[in-house]
Coordinates of C-alpha atoms in Angstrom, one line a residue:
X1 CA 30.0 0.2 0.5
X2 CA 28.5 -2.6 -1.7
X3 CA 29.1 -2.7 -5.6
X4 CA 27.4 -3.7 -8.2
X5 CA 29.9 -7.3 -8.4
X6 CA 28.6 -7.7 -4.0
X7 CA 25.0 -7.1 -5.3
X8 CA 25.4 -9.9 -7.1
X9 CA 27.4 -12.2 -4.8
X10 CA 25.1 -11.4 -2.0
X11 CA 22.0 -12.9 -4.2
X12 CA 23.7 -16.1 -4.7
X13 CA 25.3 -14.8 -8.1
X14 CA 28.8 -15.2 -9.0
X15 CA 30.0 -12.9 -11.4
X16 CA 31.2 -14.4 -14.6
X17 CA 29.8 -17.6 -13.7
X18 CA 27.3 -18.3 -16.2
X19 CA 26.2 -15.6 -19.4
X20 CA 23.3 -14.9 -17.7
X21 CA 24.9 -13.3 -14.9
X22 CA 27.4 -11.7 -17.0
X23 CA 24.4 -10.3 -18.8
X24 CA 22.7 -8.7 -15.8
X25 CA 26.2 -7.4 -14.8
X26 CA 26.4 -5.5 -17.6
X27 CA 22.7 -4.3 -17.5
X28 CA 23.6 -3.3 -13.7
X29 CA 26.8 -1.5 -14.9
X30 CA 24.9 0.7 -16.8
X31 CA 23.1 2.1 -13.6
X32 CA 26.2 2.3 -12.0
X33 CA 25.9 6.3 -11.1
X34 CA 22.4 5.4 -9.9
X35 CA 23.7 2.0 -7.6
X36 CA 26.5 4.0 -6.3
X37 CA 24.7 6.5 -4.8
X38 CA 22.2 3.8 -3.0
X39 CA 25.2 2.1 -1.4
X40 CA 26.8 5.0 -0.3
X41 CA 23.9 6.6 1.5
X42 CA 22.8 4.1 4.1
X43 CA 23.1 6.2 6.7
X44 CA 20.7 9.4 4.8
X45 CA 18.1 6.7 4.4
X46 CA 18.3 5.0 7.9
X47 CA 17.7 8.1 9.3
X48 CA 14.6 9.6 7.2
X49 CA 13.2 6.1 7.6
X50 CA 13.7 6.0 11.5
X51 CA 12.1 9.5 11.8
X52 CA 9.3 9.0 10.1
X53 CA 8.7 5.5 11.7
X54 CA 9.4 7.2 15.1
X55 CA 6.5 9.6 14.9
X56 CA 3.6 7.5 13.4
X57 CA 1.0 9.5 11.7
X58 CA -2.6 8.0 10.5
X59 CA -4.5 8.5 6.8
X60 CA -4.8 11.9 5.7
X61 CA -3.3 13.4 9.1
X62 CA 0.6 12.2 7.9
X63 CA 2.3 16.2 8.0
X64 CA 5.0 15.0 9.4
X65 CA 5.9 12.3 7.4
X66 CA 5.1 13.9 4.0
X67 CA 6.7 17.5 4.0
X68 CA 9.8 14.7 5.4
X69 CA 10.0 13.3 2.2
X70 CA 9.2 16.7 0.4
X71 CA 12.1 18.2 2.0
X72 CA 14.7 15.8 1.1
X73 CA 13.2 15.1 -2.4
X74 CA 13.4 19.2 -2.7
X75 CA 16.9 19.6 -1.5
X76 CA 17.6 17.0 -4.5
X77 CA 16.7 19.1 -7.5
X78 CA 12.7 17.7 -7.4
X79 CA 10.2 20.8 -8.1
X80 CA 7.2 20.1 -5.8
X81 CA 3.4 20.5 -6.3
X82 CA 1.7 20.1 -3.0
X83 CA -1.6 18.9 -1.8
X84 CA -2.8 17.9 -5.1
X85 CA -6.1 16.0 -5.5
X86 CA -7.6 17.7 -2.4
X87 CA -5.4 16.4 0.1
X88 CA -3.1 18.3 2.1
X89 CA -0.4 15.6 2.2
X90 CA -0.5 14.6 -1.1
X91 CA 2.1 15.7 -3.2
X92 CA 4.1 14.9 -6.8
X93 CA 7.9 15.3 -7.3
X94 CA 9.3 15.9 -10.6
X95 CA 13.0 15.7 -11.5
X96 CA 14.0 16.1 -15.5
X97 CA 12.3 16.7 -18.9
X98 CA 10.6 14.6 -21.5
X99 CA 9.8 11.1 -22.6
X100 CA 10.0 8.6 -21.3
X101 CA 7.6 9.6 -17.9
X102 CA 8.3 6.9 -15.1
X103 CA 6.6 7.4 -12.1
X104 CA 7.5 5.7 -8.5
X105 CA 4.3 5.4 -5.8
X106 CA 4.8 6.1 -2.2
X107 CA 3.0 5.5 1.2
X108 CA 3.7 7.1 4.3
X109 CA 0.7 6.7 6.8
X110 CA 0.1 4.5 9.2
X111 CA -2.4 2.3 11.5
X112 CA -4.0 3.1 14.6
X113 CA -3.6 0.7 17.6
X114 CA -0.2 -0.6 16.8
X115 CA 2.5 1.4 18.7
X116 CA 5.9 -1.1 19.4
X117 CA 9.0 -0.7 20.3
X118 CA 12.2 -2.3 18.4
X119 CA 12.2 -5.5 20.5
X120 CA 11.3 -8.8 20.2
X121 CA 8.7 -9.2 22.3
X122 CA 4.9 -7.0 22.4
X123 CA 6.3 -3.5 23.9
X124 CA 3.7 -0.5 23.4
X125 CA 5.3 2.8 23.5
X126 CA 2.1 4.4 23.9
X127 CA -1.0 2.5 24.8
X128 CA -3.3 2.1 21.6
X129 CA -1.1 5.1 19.7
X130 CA -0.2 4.1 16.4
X131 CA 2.4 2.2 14.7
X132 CA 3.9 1.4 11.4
X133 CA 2.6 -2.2 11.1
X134 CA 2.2 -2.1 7.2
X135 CA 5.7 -0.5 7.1
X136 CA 4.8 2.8 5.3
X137 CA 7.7 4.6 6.7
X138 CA 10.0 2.0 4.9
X139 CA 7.9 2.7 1.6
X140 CA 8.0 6.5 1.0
X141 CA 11.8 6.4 2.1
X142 CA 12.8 3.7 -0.5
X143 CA 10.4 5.1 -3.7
X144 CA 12.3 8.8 -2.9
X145 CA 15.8 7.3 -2.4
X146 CA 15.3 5.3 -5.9
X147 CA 13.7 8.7 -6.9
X148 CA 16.9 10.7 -6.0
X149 CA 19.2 7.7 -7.8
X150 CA 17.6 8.1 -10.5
X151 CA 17.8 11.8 -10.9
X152 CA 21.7 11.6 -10.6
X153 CA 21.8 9.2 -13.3
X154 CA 19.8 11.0 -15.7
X155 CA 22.1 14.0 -14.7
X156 CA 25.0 12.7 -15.5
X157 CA 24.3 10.7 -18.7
X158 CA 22.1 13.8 -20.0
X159 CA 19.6 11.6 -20.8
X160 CA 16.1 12.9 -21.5
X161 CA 13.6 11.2 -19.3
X162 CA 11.2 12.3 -16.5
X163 CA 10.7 11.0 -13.0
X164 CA 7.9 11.4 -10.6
X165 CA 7.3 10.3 -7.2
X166 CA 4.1 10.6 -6.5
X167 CA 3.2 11.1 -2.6
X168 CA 0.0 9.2 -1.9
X169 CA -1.6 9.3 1.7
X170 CA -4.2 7.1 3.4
X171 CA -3.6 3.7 1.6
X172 CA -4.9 2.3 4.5
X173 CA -8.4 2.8 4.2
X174 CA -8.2 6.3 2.7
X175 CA -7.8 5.3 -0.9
X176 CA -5.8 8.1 -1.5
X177 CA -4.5 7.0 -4.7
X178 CA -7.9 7.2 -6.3
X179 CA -8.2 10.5 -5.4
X180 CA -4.9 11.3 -8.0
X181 CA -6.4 9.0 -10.6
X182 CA -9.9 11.0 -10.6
X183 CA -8.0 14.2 -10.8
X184 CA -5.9 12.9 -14.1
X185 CA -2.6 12.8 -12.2
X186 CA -1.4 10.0 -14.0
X187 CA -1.8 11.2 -17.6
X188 CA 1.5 11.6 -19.7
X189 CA 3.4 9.3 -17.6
X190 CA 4.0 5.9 -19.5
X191 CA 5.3 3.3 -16.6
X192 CA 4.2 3.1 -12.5
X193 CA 6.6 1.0 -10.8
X194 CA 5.2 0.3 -6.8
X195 CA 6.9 -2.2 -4.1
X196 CA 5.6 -2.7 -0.4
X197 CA 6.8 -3.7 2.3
X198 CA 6.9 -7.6 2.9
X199 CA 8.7 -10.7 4.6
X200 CA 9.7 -12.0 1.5
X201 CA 11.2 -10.5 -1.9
X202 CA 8.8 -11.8 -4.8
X203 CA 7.5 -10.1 -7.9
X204 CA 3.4 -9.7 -6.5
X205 CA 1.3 -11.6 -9.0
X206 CA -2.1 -11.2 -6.8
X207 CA -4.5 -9.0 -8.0
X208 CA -6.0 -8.6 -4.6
X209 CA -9.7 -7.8 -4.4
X210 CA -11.9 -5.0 -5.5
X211 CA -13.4 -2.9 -2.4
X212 CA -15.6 -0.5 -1.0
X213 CA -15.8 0.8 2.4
X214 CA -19.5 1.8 3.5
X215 CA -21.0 3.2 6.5
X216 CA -24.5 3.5 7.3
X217 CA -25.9 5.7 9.5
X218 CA -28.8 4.7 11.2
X219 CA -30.8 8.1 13.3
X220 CA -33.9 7.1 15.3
X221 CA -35.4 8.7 18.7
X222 CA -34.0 8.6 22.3
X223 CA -36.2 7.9 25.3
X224 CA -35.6 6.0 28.6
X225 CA -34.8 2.4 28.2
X226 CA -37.1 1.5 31.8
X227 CA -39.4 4.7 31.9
X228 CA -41.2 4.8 28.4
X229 CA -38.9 2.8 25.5
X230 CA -42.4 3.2 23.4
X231 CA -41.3 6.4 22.8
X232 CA -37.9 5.1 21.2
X233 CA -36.6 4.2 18.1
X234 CA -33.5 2.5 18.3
X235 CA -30.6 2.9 15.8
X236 CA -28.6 0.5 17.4
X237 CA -31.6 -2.0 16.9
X238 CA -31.3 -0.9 13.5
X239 CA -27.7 -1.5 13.1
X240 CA -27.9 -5.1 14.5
X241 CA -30.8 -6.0 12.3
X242 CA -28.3 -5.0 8.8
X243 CA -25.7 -7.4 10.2
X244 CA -27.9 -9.9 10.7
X245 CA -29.5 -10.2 7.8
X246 CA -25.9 -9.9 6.4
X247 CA -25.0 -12.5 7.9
X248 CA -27.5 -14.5 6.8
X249 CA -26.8 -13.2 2.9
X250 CA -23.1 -14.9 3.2
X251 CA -24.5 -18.3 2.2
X252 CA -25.5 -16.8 -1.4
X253 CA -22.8 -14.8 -2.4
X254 CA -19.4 -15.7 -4.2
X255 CA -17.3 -18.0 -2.1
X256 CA -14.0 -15.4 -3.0
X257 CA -16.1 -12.0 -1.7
X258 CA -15.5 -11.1 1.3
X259 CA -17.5 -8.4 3.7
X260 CA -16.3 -7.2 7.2
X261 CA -17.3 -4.7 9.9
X262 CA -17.6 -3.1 13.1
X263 CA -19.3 -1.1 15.1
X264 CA -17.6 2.0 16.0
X265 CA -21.0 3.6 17.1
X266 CA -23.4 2.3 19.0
X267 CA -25.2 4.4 21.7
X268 CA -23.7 6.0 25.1
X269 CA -25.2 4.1 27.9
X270 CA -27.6 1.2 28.4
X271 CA -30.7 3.1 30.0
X272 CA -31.0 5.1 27.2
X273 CA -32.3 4.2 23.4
X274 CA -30.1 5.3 20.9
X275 CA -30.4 8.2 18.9
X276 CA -27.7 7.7 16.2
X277 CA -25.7 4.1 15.5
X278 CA -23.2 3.8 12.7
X279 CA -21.4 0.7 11.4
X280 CA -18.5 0.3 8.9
X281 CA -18.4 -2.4 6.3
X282 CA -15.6 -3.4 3.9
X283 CA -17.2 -4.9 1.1
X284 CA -14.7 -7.2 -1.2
X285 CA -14.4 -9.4 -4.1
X286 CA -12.1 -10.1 -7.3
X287 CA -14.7 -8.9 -10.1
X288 CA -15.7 -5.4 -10.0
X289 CA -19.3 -6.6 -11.1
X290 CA -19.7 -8.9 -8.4
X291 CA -18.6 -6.0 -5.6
X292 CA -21.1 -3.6 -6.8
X293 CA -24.0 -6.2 -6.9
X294 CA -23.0 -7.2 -3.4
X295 CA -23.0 -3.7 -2.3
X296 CA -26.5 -3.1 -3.7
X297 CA -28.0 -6.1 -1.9
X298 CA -26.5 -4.7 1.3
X299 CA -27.8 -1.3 0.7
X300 CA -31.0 -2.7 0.3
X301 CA -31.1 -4.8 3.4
X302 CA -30.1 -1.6 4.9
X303 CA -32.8 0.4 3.9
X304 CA -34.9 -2.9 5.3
X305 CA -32.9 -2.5 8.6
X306 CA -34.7 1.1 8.7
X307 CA -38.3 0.6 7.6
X308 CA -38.0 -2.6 10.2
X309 CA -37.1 -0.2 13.0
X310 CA -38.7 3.0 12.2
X311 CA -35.6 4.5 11.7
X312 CA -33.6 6.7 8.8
X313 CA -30.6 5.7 7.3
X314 CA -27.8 7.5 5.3
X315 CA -25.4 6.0 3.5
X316 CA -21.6 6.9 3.3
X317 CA -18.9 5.6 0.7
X318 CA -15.8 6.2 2.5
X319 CA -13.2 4.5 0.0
X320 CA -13.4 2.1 -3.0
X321 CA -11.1 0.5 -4.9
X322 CA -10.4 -1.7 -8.1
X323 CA -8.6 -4.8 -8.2
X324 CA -4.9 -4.7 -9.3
X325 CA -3.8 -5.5 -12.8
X326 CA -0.2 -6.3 -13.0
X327 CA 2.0 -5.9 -16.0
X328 CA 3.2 -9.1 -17.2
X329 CA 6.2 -7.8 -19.5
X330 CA 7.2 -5.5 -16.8
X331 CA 7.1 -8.3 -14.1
X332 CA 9.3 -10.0 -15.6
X333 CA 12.3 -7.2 -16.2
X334 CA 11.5 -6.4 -12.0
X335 CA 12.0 -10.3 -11.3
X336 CA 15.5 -10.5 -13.1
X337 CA 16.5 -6.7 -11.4
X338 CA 15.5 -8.5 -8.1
X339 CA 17.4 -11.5 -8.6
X340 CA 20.4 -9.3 -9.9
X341 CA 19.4 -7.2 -6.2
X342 CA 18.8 -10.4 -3.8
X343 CA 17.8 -10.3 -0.7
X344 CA 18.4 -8.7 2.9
X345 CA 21.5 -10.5 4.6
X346 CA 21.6 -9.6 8.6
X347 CA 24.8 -9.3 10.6
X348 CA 24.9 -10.9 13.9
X349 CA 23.0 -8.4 15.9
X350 CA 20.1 -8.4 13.5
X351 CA 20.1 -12.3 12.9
X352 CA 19.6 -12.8 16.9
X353 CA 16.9 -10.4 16.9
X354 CA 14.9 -11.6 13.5
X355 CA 15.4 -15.3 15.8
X356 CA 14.1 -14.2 18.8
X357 CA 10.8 -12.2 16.9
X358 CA 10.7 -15.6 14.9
X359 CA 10.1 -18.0 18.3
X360 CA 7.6 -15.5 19.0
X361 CA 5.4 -15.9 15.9
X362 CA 6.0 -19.7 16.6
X363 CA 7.5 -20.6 13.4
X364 CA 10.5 -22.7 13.1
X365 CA 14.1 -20.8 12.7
X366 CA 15.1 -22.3 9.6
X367 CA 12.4 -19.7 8.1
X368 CA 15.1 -16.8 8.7
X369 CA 16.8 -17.7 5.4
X370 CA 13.9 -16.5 3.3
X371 CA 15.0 -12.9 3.9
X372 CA 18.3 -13.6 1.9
X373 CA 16.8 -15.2 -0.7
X374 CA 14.3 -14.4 -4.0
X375 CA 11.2 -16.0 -4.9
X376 CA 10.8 -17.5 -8.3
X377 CA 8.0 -15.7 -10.4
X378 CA 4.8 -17.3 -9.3
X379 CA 2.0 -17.6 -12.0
X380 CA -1.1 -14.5 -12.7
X381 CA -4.0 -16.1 -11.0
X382 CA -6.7 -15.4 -12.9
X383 CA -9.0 -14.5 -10.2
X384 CA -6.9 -12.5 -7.3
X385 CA -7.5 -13.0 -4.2
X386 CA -7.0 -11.0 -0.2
X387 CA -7.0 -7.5 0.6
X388 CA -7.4 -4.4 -1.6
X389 CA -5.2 -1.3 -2.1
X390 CA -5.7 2.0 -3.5
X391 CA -2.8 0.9 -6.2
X392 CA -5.7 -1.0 -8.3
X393 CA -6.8 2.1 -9.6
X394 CA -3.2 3.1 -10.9
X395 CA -2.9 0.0 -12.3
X396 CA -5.8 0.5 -14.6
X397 CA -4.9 3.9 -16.4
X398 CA -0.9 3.4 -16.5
X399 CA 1.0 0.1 -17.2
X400 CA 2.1 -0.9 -13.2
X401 CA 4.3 -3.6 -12.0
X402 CA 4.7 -4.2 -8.2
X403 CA 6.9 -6.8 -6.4
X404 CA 7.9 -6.5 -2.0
X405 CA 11.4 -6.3 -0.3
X406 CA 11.6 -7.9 3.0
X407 CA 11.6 -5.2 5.5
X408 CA 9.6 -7.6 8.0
X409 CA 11.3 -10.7 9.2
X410 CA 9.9 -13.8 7.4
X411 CA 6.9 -15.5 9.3
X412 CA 5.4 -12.1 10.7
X413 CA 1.7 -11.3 10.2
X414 CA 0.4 -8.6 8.2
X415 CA -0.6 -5.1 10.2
X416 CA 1.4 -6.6 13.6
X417 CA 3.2 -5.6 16.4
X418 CA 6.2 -8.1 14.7
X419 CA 6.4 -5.6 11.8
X420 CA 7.0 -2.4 13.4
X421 CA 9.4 -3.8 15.4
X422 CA 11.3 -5.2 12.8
X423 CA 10.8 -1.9 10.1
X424 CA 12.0 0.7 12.8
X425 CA 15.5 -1.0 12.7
X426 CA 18.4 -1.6 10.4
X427 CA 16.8 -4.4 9.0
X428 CA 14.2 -2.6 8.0
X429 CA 16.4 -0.1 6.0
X430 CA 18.4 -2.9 4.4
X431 CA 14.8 -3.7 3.2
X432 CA 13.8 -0.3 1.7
X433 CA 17.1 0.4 -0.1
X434 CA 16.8 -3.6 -2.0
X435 CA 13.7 -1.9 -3.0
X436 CA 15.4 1.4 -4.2
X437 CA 18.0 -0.7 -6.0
X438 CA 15.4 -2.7 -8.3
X439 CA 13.4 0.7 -8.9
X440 CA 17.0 2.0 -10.3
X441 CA 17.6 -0.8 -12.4
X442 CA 14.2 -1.2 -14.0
X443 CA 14.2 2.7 -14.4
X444 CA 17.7 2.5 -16.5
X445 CA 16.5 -0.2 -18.6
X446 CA 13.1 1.4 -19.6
X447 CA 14.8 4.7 -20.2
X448 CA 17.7 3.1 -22.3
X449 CA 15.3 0.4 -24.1
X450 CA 12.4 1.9 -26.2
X451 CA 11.6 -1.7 -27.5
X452 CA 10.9 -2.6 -23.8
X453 CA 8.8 0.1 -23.1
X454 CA 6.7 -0.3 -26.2
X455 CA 6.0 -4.2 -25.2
X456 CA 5.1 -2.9 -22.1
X457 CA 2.5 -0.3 -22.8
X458 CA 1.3 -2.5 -25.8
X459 CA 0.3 -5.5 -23.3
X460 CA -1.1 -3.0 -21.1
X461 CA -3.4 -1.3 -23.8
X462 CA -4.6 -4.7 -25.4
X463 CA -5.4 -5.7 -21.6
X464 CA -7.4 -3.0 -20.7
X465 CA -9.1 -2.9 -24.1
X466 CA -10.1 -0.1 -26.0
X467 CA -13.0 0.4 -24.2
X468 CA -12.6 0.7 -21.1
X469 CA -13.4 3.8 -19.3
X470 CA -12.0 4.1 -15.1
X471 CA -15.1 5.3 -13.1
X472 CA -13.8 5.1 -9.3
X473 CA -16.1 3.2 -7.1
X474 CA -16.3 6.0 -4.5
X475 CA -18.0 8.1 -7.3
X476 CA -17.2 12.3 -7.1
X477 CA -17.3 12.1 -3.2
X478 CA -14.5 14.6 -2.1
X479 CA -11.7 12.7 0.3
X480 CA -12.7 11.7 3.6
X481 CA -9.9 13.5 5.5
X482 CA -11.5 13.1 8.8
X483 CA -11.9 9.2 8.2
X484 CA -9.2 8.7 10.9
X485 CA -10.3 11.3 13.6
X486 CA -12.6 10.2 16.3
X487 CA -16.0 11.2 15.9

């Protein structure tokens, strides 16, 4: 069992050494109930997590996974409204009664394609099935076991205070978060605290980019491709005459957007002109303003893709999403609960296999160490940078702070093989309940400090400015629960 005092030692703190670790000792001391219970229920958590990694389940499609969590939150005192926002698997836990309202996010779905096994080396256990390569399964697990800590501790301090967990499906391209926001889901509650999975524990500065995922739908005439192609109208044709021309658009556009796609229809056989052709863009950049001129000039070079071929073409907003905007007070009280936290130490059987995943990635081994050890807080870029997330529109209606926990071993790509192998193991769990720990602490302190709290929401409202008003990208479209089904 590890106490508050190993916590400490384990991040390279030595109780008593220095006031500023006997200040976070006491601090930690006053989450005790909520500690204890994380270090005594490894084995509840290692399990769920295990599970829900065992049987991967894609955006919107997550059953599984979801009533999972459900259950457990629900067998811990947490009333449960279900399929909220429109979608089936999305859910919100409540445990306790009034102010402050702190809610937790958590993911669960995962991505199609990456099925591994828990070894070292590239091990399918079903050929293009999916896997847990962004580590979702580690993320639901480790929001509801800080969740369930928390409740205990409000219990037995009778303190008044409210915790939600709020169950969000299809980050990964799904935006299933904006859904919730749209439907008001985070009014009343006054802090969002979010982690992710990662090979390293930081504080996440980034703000990430702004996106919108678009498909256009290009229908023109079928004939034979030998016998009379007169007769045709090609949406493929179609299709390849958007990308090139967007293609050709790259050169005049911000140097930080970026704007992706594939193909994922594009006719049945060569001998025949096709009918219907779709393609799927991800349209991205750091300034909301810049994104939606972007995606203008692409529909319109669409709708020149069409006139050129003599074809028609719909367009499709399948997901959109704002930029993040992180919490700078609130940062900063998750940095020193992280440091107070540390990092994930591995015992023998999990330092040869985090080696052997390393030499595999290429990377040197003298990278393992980052897994123990905590990132200083880097600086707010003022321009973010990357991929997008669903979490940008939270972060724009309810002060948010996010920071990862290194469920991943160091060195591993994003969305890889390397990362489901490494989640779906202990290492993985060791990861996920770092991340429960700092969501305990920071909870304690917001509930006990009303000085804190008010810093907080006062940086996030002169931020935001007082007039700003959230209009989701993918405008009143209902979700796109099918998004992950082959069509």
């Amino acid at each position: 069992m590890r106490t508050i005092a190993s916590i400490l030692l384990l991040a390279g703190l030595v109780v008593g050494s220095s006031a500023e670790a006997k200040k976070n000792a006491k601090n930690n001391t006053k989450a005790k109930v909520a500690i204890d219970y994380l270090n005594s229920n490894f084995a509840t958590y290692d399990k769920l997590q295990k599970t829900i990694w065992a049987n991967p389940e894609l955006g919107f499609l997550e059953n599984n996974s979801s009533e999972l969590l459900k259950q457990h939150l629900r067998e811990n005192g947490f009333t449960i409204e279900e399929g909220v926002a429109g979608m089936p698997t999305a859910f919100v836990a409540t445990y306790g009664s009034g102010l402050p309202v702190i809610g937790l996010l958590a993911e669960f779905d995962a991505l199609p394609g990456l099925s591994q096994d828990t070894v070292p080396y590239r091990k399918p256990i079903k050929e293009n099935a999916p896997g847990q390569g962004c580590g979702h399964n580690t993320f639901g697990v480790a929001s509801s076991a800080a969740a369930v800590s928390i409740s205990k501790w409000l219990a037995a301090n009778k303190k008044s205070g409210t915790i939600k967990v709020f169950g969000s499906p299809a980050e990964e391209g799904g935006a299933g978060k904006v859904y919730l926001v749209r439907e008001g889901l985070f009014k009343g509650v006054d802090v969002v605290l979010d982690w992710h999975p990662s090979s390293r524990n930081a504080v996440t500065t980034n703000g990430g980019t702004a996106m919108v995922m678009v498909d256009y739908k290009f229908y023109g005439k079928p004939a034979h491709a030998a016998g009379n192609p007169w007769k045709g109208r090609s949406a493929l044709d179609a299709v390849e005459a958007l990308d090139y021309m967007v293609n050709l658009l790259r050169e005049h556009v911000p140097t930080s957007s970026r704007i992706h796609y594939v193909i994922p229809d594009g006719g049945f056989a060569p001998n025949v002109v096709p009918e219907y052709a779709r393609v799927s863009y991800y349209i991205r950049s750091p300034k909301r303003e810049d994104l939606v001129n972007l995606t203008e000039w692409i529909d319109s070079a669409a709708v020149g893709a069409a006139k050129g071929t003599q074809t028609r073409v719909e367009k499709e907003i399948v997901a959109g999403t704002y930029e993040r905007l992180h919490n700078k007070t609130l940062s900063k009280v998750i940095q020193k609960n992280l440091e107070s936290v540390g990092g994930v130490v591995y015992d023998e059987r999990e330092r040869k296999f985090a080696l052997e995943l390393i030499r595999a990635t290429g990377n040197p081994d003298s990278i393992i160490s980052q897994a123990a050890k905590v990132a200083h807080l880097a600086e707010f870029p003022k321009e973010g940078s990357g991929g997008s997330s669903d979490v940008g529109d939270v972060s724009w209606v309810v002060p948010l702070a996010s920071f990862g926990a290194a469920t991943f071993v160091p060195g591993s790509p994003g969305h890889s093989w390397q990362n489901v192998a490494a989640d779906g193991t202990t290492i993985g769990t060791k990861g996920l309940l770092n991340a429960s720990r700092v969501f305990a602490l920071t909870a304690v302190e917001l509930y006990l400090d009303a000085k804190l709290l008010k810093a907080v929401k006062d940086e996030f409202e002169q931020v935001v400015g007082s007039g700003f008003k959230y209009v989701p990208l993918l405008g009143d479209r209902k979700p796109a629960l099918d998004y992950r089904v082959s069509k």
